[in-house]
Structures are given as C-alpha cells and as structure tokens.
C-alpha cells in the first residue's frame, strides 16, 4: 500500500455543516461532495473520492454555492471556477470527479483555494518572489479550461510554489528545501497585475527553494 498523509483537517462549526467538500487531485480531477454524506463516518474512516492508480488527493477545502475555487499550476496559471451545480455538480463518495484543468508537460498543480469574490490572492514562487492579485482580475472560467497566466517569472527556471487567500490577519508561512520557515503578513505584500513579476520576499541560498506555502 502506498504511504498516506493528512492533507487537510477542519474543525466544523454548526453553520459549516451545510457546506461542501471541494477536492482536487494531482492529475487535475475536481470533485464536490456534500458534508452530509459524511454523517455516518466511523473510526475507520470512509472513502470520499475514487482514485486511479497513478493519482492522489492533494487539496481539500470547505465551500458553499456562490463561492469560487481557484486552482494554481506551477507554470503560474490560475483557473477561477464558480462553485455551483453547473461547474461543480455534487457527486457521491465513490465518484472520481471531473477534469478541472489541462496540465502542460512538466507542469503540476500547486494550489487550490476557495474564497468569495471580494478576496485577493497571495502568490509566491519557488525562488522567493511574491505578489498579491485581486480575484476580480481573473475571469471566471469553465471546468476543463487552461486558466490564465497570473505570474511573470524573473528567471526561466522559476515556478509557482503556492497560493494563499488574503485577509487582514493572514500570515503566509513558506517552507524551504533547507527546512527554514519564513513568514510574511499577506496584506503587507503589494497588489500587482497579472503581467507583473512581484517583489523578492525571501532571500534564499544558491540551491534553496520554497517548497510549501500555507496561510494561517
């Protein structure tokens, strides 16, 4: 059996029990599952998505109809989807999900967040460059699309490391290949357009890279 890791955990308030679980796999399958389908969960757990042999679950978020999901690729592309019955229909626990986006060669998914239409996004690259963009600057796309470029890299060897939803108290923690953790207050990062490169946020060693970005 392949090794398994916890990818997300939630403390559910009573009001959140009516929300849905939005899941994204490394091969780009996306799925919306009602939390009510988990009401009979046991100590052994239950299956929430069926995976092909070469796929694995990478992201899970809580959301509700009327909100949006944004997917990010290592190539700097973002895909903004409406969370509704047309783009993300509810599926049963054993369904595989639908293809969310098409990945290019050597490109991988590096983030999936859910948010409302007024939020902004913090983007950071492996080589320590970052910026914020307004969610309104991204067009709403259809499931299966390629999204749009949202990050211009200073070096051709750089790629997007992750995304975080902005907010007044949100801190982005960035983990590097050397085991260092660097934090920045998201709202202190300047808002740029899609065609801008952003600013150098983290000074890294010659071969050091940012490998994970998490918002708190």
mmCIF file of N, CA and C in Angstrom, residues 17-102:
data_model
loop_
_atom_site.group_PDB
_atom_site.id
_atom_site.type_symbol
_atom_site.label_atom_id
_atom_site.label_comp_id
_atom_site.label_asym_id
_atom_site.label_seq_id
_atom_site.Cartn_x
_atom_site.Cartn_y
_atom_site.Cartn_z
ATOM 1 N N UNK A 17 -21.752 22.877 8.712
ATOM 2 C CA UNK A 17 -22.158 21.511 8.400
ATOM 3 C C UNK A 17 -22.984 21.432 7.118
ATOM 4 N N UNK A 18 -23.447 22.588 6.636
ATOM 5 C CA UNK A 18 -24.200 22.615 5.385
ATOM 6 C C UNK A 18 -23.295 22.892 4.187
ATOM 7 N N UNK A 19 -22.005 23.017 4.435
ATOM 8 C CA UNK A 19 -21.068 23.288 3.347
ATOM 9 C C UNK A 19 -20.704 22.002 2.610
ATOM 10 N N UNK A 20 -19.939 22.163 1.546
ATOM 11 C CA UNK A 20 -19.484 21.027 0.750
ATOM 12 C C UNK A 20 -17.968 20.917 0.834
ATOM 13 N N UNK A 21 -17.471 19.737 0.514
ATOM 14 C CA UNK A 21 -16.037 19.478 0.462
ATOM 15 C C UNK A 21 -15.591 19.542 -0.995
ATOM 16 N N UNK A 22 -14.642 20.437 -1.290
ATOM 17 C CA UNK A 22 -14.087 20.566 -2.636
ATOM 18 C C UNK A 22 -12.727 19.890 -2.645
ATOM 19 N N UNK A 23 -12.555 18.881 -3.501
ATOM 20 C CA UNK A 23 -11.310 18.107 -3.538
ATOM 21 C C UNK A 23 -10.650 18.202 -4.907
ATOM 22 N N UNK A 24 -9.325 18.233 -4.918
ATOM 23 C CA UNK A 24 -8.557 18.291 -6.162
ATOM 24 C C UNK A 24 -7.413 17.298 -6.089
ATOM 25 N N UNK A 25 -7.249 16.496 -7.147
ATOM 26 C CA UNK A 25 -6.170 15.509 -7.185
ATOM 27 C C UNK A 25 -4.980 16.038 -7.979
ATOM 28 N N UNK A 26 -3.843 15.346 -7.877
ATOM 29 C CA UNK A 26 -2.640 15.813 -8.570
ATOM 30 C C UNK A 26 -2.781 15.747 -10.091
ATOM 31 N N UNK A 27 -3.666 14.908 -10.592
ATOM 32 C CA UNK A 27 -3.893 14.827 -12.036
ATOM 33 C C UNK A 27 -4.998 15.767 -12.516
ATOM 34 N N UNK A 28 -5.501 16.615 -11.601
ATOM 35 C CA UNK A 28 -6.457 17.635 -12.013
ATOM 36 C C UNK A 28 -7.915 17.253 -11.941
ATOM 37 N N UNK A 29 -8.246 16.174 -11.243
ATOM 38 C CA UNK A 29 -9.653 15.816 -11.045
ATOM 39 C C UNK A 29 -10.212 16.628 -9.872
ATOM 40 N N UNK A 30 -11.372 17.255 -10.084
ATOM 41 C CA UNK A 30 -12.000 18.048 -9.034
ATOM 42 C C UNK A 30 -13.370 17.468 -8.713
ATOM 43 N N UNK A 31 -13.738 17.563 -7.442
ATOM 44 C CA UNK A 31 -14.989 16.935 -7.012
ATOM 45 C C UNK A 31 -15.603 17.732 -5.866
ATOM 46 N N UNK A 32 -16.931 17.828 -5.888
ATOM 47 C CA UNK A 32 -17.692 18.479 -4.813
ATOM 48 C C UNK A 32 -18.565 17.437 -4.130
ATOM 49 N N UNK A 33 -18.394 17.293 -2.830
ATOM 50 C CA UNK A 33 -19.107 16.285 -2.037
ATOM 51 C C UNK A 33 -19.814 16.979 -0.876
ATOM 52 N N UNK A 34 -21.075 16.680 -0.670
ATOM 53 C CA UNK A 34 -21.811 17.265 0.449
ATOM 54 C C UNK A 34 -21.299 16.697 1.771
ATOM 55 N N UNK A 35 -21.095 17.569 2.761
ATOM 56 C CA UNK A 35 -20.644 17.093 4.066
ATOM 57 C C UNK A 35 -21.672 16.165 4.709
ATOM 58 N N UNK A 36 -22.931 16.267 4.290
ATOM 59 C CA UNK A 36 -23.958 15.374 4.845
ATOM 60 C C UNK A 36 -23.679 13.918 4.484
ATOM 61 N N UNK A 37 -22.887 13.694 3.419
ATOM 62 C CA UNK A 37 -22.520 12.330 3.035
ATOM 63 C C UNK A 37 -21.513 11.714 4.004
ATOM 64 N N UNK A 38 -20.990 12.529 4.915
ATOM 65 C CA UNK A 38 -20.002 12.032 5.875
ATOM 66 C C UNK A 38 -20.603 11.851 7.264
ATOM 67 N N UNK A 39 -21.918 11.954 7.368
ATOM 68 C CA UNK A 39 -22.572 11.904 8.682
ATOM 69 C C UNK A 39 -22.430 10.544 9.360
ATOM 70 N N UNK A 40 -22.217 9.490 8.573
ATOM 71 C CA UNK A 40 -22.103 8.151 9.159
ATOM 72 C C UNK A 40 -20.652 7.679 9.225
ATOM 73 N N UNK A 41 -19.720 8.632 9.309
ATOM 74 C CA UNK A 41 -18.301 8.275 9.334
ATOM 75 C C UNK A 41 -17.981 7.486 10.609
ATOM 76 N N UNK A 42 -17.080 6.520 10.490
ATOM 77 C CA UNK A 42 -16.687 5.677 11.622
ATOM 78 C C UNK A 42 -15.223 5.922 11.962
ATOM 79 N N UNK A 43 -14.736 5.235 12.991
ATOM 80 C CA UNK A 43 -13.331 5.362 13.384
ATOM 81 C C UNK A 43 -12.381 4.926 12.275
ATOM 82 N N UNK A 44 -12.844 4.043 11.419
ATOM 83 C CA UNK A 44 -12.000 3.565 10.315
ATOM 84 C C UNK A 44 -11.998 4.535 9.145
ATOM 85 N N UNK A 45 -12.902 5.501 9.170
ATOM 86 C CA UNK A 45 -12.986 6.446 8.066
ATOM 87 C C UNK A 45 -13.804 5.895 6.912
ATOM 88 N N UNK A 46 -14.058 6.746 5.924
ATOM 89 C CA UNK A 46 -14.784 6.327 4.726
ATOM 90 C C UNK A 46 -14.127 6.949 3.502
ATOM 91 N N UNK A 47 -14.343 6.338 2.356
ATOM 92 C CA UNK A 47 -13.808 6.855 1.099
ATOM 93 C C UNK A 47 -14.606 8.077 0.663
ATOM 94 N N UNK A 48 -13.882 9.149 0.262
ATOM 95 C CA UNK A 48 -14.565 10.358 -0.206
ATOM 96 C C UNK A 48 -14.339 10.599 -1.698
ATOM 97 N N UNK A 49 -13.394 9.881 -2.298
ATOM 98 C CA UNK A 49 -13.145 10.014 -3.736
ATOM 99 C C UNK A 49 -12.459 8.748 -4.233
ATOM 100 N N UNK A 50 -12.815 8.328 -5.438
ATOM 101 C CA UNK A 50 -12.175 7.166 -6.051
ATOM 102 C C UNK A 50 -10.999 7.654 -6.891
ATOM 103 N N UNK A 51 -9.830 7.058 -6.680
ATOM 104 C CA UNK A 51 -8.615 7.497 -7.364
ATOM 105 C C UNK A 51 -8.090 6.427 -8.306
ATOM 106 N N UNK A 52 -7.563 6.875 -9.446
ATOM 107 C CA UNK A 52 -6.847 5.956 -10.316
ATOM 108 C C UNK A 52 -5.496 5.632 -9.688
ATOM 109 N N UNK A 53 -4.860 4.573 -10.192
ATOM 110 C CA UNK A 53 -3.625 4.076 -9.586
ATOM 111 C C UNK A 53 -2.521 5.131 -9.555
ATOM 112 N N UNK A 54 -2.467 5.987 -10.585
ATOM 113 C CA UNK A 54 -1.375 6.964 -10.682
ATOM 114 C C UNK A 54 -1.762 8.338 -10.134
ATOM 115 N N UNK A 55 -2.870 8.422 -9.401
ATOM 116 C CA UNK A 55 -3.348 9.716 -8.916
ATOM 117 C C UNK A 55 -3.377 9.723 -7.395
ATOM 118 N N UNK A 56 -3.397 10.922 -6.812
ATOM 119 C CA UNK A 56 -3.551 11.041 -5.369
ATOM 120 C C UNK A 56 -4.237 12.362 -5.036
ATOM 121 N N UNK A 57 -4.921 12.386 -3.908
ATOM 122 C CA UNK A 57 -5.618 13.592 -3.478
ATOM 123 C C UNK A 57 -4.604 14.586 -2.923
ATOM 124 N N UNK A 58 -4.683 15.841 -3.387
ATOM 125 C CA UNK A 58 -3.704 16.848 -2.976
ATOM 126 C C UNK A 58 -4.309 17.975 -2.137
ATOM 127 N N UNK A 59 -5.551 18.361 -2.428
ATOM 128 C CA UNK A 59 -6.143 19.519 -1.748
ATOM 129 C C UNK A 59 -7.594 19.235 -1.373
ATOM 130 N N UNK A 60 -8.018 19.796 -0.244
ATOM 131 C CA UNK A 60 -9.412 19.692 0.193
ATOM 132 C C UNK A 60 -9.788 20.980 0.915
ATOM 133 N N UNK A 61 -10.929 21.554 0.549
ATOM 134 C CA UNK A 61 -11.395 22.806 1.132
ATOM 135 C C UNK A 61 -12.893 22.733 1.388
ATOM 136 N N UNK A 62 -13.361 23.535 2.333
ATOM 137 C CA UNK A 62 -14.794 23.680 2.561
ATOM 138 C C UNK A 62 -15.303 24.884 1.786
ATOM 139 N N UNK A 63 -16.498 24.778 1.217
ATOM 140 C CA UNK A 63 -17.065 25.887 0.446
ATOM 141 C C UNK A 63 -18.565 25.688 0.325
ATOM 142 N N UNK A 64 -19.230 26.695 -0.225
ATOM 143 C CA UNK A 64 -20.668 26.608 -0.461
ATOM 144 C C UNK A 64 -20.992 27.259 -1.793
ATOM 145 N N UNK A 65 -22.158 26.939 -2.311
ATOM 146 C CA UNK A 65 -22.598 27.511 -3.579
ATOM 147 C C UNK A 65 -22.589 29.038 -3.474
ATOM 148 N N UNK A 66 -22.069 29.685 -4.510
ATOM 149 C CA UNK A 66 -21.936 31.137 -4.505
ATOM 150 C C UNK A 66 -20.513 31.587 -4.287
ATOM 151 N N UNK A 67 -19.683 30.703 -3.724
ATOM 152 C CA UNK A 67 -18.254 30.998 -3.589
ATOM 153 C C UNK A 67 -17.531 30.515 -4.842
ATOM 154 N N UNK A 68 -16.210 30.655 -4.843
ATOM 155 C CA UNK A 68 -15.424 30.269 -6.006
ATOM 156 C C UNK A 68 -14.203 29.457 -5.593
ATOM 157 N N UNK A 69 -13.707 28.670 -6.523
ATOM 158 C CA UNK A 69 -12.470 27.923 -6.327
ATOM 159 C C UNK A 69 -11.433 28.450 -7.309
ATOM 160 N N UNK A 70 -10.193 28.571 -6.844
ATOM 161 C CA UNK A 70 -9.089 28.969 -7.719
ATOM 162 C C UNK A 70 -8.020 27.893 -7.654
ATOM 163 N N UNK A 71 -7.644 27.379 -8.829
ATOM 164 C CA UNK A 71 -6.605 26.366 -8.952
ATOM 165 C C UNK A 71 -5.349 27.025 -9.492
ATOM 166 N N UNK A 72 -4.192 26.623 -8.984
ATOM 167 C CA UNK A 72 -2.920 27.200 -9.425
ATOM 168 C C UNK A 72 -1.994 26.108 -9.935
ATOM 169 N N UNK A 73 -1.279 26.407 -11.031
ATOM 170 C CA UNK A 73 -0.296 25.469 -11.569
ATOM 171 C C UNK A 73 1.110 26.018 -11.378
ATOM 172 N N UNK A 74 2.089 25.126 -11.435
ATOM 173 C CA UNK A 74 3.484 25.538 -11.274
ATOM 174 C C UNK A 74 3.925 26.502 -12.364
ATOM 175 N N UNK A 75 3.249 26.483 -13.502
ATOM 176 C CA UNK A 75 3.580 27.393 -14.591
ATOM 177 C C UNK A 75 3.046 28.799 -14.404
ATOM 178 N N UNK A 76 2.379 29.063 -13.277
ATOM 179 C CA UNK A 76 1.875 30.397 -12.995
ATOM 180 C C UNK A 76 0.481 30.657 -13.520
ATOM 181 N N UNK A 77 -0.240 29.600 -13.910
ATOM 182 C CA UNK A 77 -1.608 29.769 -14.406
ATOM 183 C C UNK A 77 -2.610 29.605 -13.261
ATOM 184 N N UNK A 78 -3.670 30.420 -13.295
ATOM 185 C CA UNK A 78 -4.758 30.317 -12.335
ATOM 186 C C UNK A 78 -6.061 30.078 -13.075
ATOM 187 N N UNK A 79 -6.882 29.185 -12.536
ATOM 188 C CA UNK A 79 -8.202 28.894 -13.095
ATOM 189 C C UNK A 79 -9.242 29.199 -12.026
ATOM 190 N N UNK A 80 -10.147 30.122 -12.331
ATOM 191 C CA UNK A 80 -11.193 30.540 -11.391
ATOM 192 C C UNK A 80 -12.522 29.914 -11.794
ATOM 193 N N UNK A 81 -13.112 29.143 -10.886
ATOM 194 C CA UNK A 81 -14.354 28.426 -11.167
ATOM 195 C C UNK A 81 -15.444 28.833 -10.189
ATOM 196 N N UNK A 82 -16.669 28.964 -10.694
ATOM 197 C CA UNK A 82 -17.815 29.157 -9.816
ATOM 198 C C UNK A 82 -18.141 27.828 -9.130
ATOM 199 N N UNK A 83 -18.473 27.899 -7.858
ATOM 200 C CA UNK A 83 -18.941 26.707 -7.157
ATOM 201 C C UNK A 83 -20.460 26.677 -7.276
ATOM 202 N N UNK A 84 -20.932 25.905 -8.233
ATOM 203 C CA UNK A 84 -22.370 25.767 -8.468
ATOM 204 C C UNK A 84 -22.640 24.404 -9.098
ATOM 205 N N UNK A 85 -23.908 24.117 -9.348
ATOM 206 C CA UNK A 85 -24.281 22.795 -9.855
ATOM 207 C C UNK A 85 -23.875 22.585 -11.307
ATOM 208 N N UNK A 86 -23.585 23.662 -12.029
ATOM 209 C CA UNK A 86 -23.171 23.519 -13.425
ATOM 210 C C UNK A 86 -21.686 23.182 -13.530
ATOM 211 N N UNK A 87 -20.845 23.954 -12.859
ATOM 212 C CA UNK A 87 -19.405 23.740 -12.959
ATOM 213 C C UNK A 87 -18.917 22.609 -12.052
ATOM 214 N N UNK A 88 -19.484 22.545 -10.845
ATOM 215 C CA UNK A 88 -19.059 21.523 -9.882
ATOM 216 C C UNK A 88 -20.285 20.840 -9.281
ATOM 217 N N UNK A 89 -20.916 19.948 -10.029
ATOM 218 C CA UNK A 89 -22.101 19.259 -9.508
ATOM 219 C C UNK A 89 -21.747 18.354 -8.333
ATOM 220 N N UNK A 90 -22.688 18.200 -7.415
ATOM 221 C CA UNK A 90 -22.475 17.285 -6.296
ATOM 222 C C UNK A 90 -22.324 15.861 -6.814
ATOM 223 N N UNK A 91 -21.384 15.124 -6.233
ATOM 224 C CA UNK A 91 -21.145 13.730 -6.617
ATOM 225 C C UNK A 91 -21.151 12.857 -5.378
ATOM 226 N N UNK A 92 -21.327 11.558 -5.596
ATOM 227 C CA UNK A 92 -21.300 10.605 -4.495
ATOM 228 C C UNK A 92 -19.880 10.307 -4.047
ATOM 229 N N UNK A 93 -19.760 9.569 -2.940
ATOM 230 C CA UNK A 93 -18.440 9.330 -2.344
ATOM 231 C C UNK A 93 -17.509 8.523 -3.239
ATOM 232 N N UNK A 94 -18.042 7.661 -4.085
ATOM 233 C CA UNK A 94 -17.170 6.793 -4.884
ATOM 234 C C UNK A 94 -16.869 7.354 -6.274
ATOM 235 N N UNK A 95 -17.358 8.551 -6.582
ATOM 236 C CA UNK A 95 -17.087 9.152 -7.897
ATOM 237 C C UNK A 95 -15.647 9.651 -7.979
ATOM 238 N N UNK A 96 -15.096 9.663 -9.205
ATOM 239 C CA UNK A 96 -13.717 10.115 -9.416
ATOM 240 C C UNK A 96 -13.605 11.627 -9.536
ATOM 241 N N UNK A 97 -14.685 12.296 -9.851
ATOM 242 C CA UNK A 97 -14.631 13.727 -10.103
ATOM 243 C C UNK A 97 -14.488 14.025 -11.580
ATOM 244 N N UNK A 98 -14.449 15.309 -11.921
ATOM 245 C CA UNK A 98 -14.344 15.765 -13.307
ATOM 246 C C UNK A 98 -12.990 16.425 -13.531
ATOM 247 N N UNK A 99 -12.568 16.488 -14.801
ATOM 248 C CA UNK A 99 -11.289 17.123 -15.112
ATOM 249 C C UNK A 99 -11.417 18.635 -14.944
ATOM 250 N N UNK A 100 -10.619 19.201 -14.035
ATOM 251 C CA UNK A 100 -10.720 20.627 -13.736
ATOM 252 C C UNK A 100 -9.941 21.472 -14.726
ATOM 253 N N UNK A 101 -8.738 21.005 -15.084
ATOM 254 C CA UNK A 101 -7.880 21.770 -15.982
ATOM 255 C C UNK A 101 -6.926 20.825 -16.692
ATOM 256 N N UNK A 102 -6.351 21.317 -17.780
ATOM 257 C CA UNK A 102 -5.382 20.525 -18.536
ATOM 258 C C UNK A 102 -3.977 21.004 -18.181
#
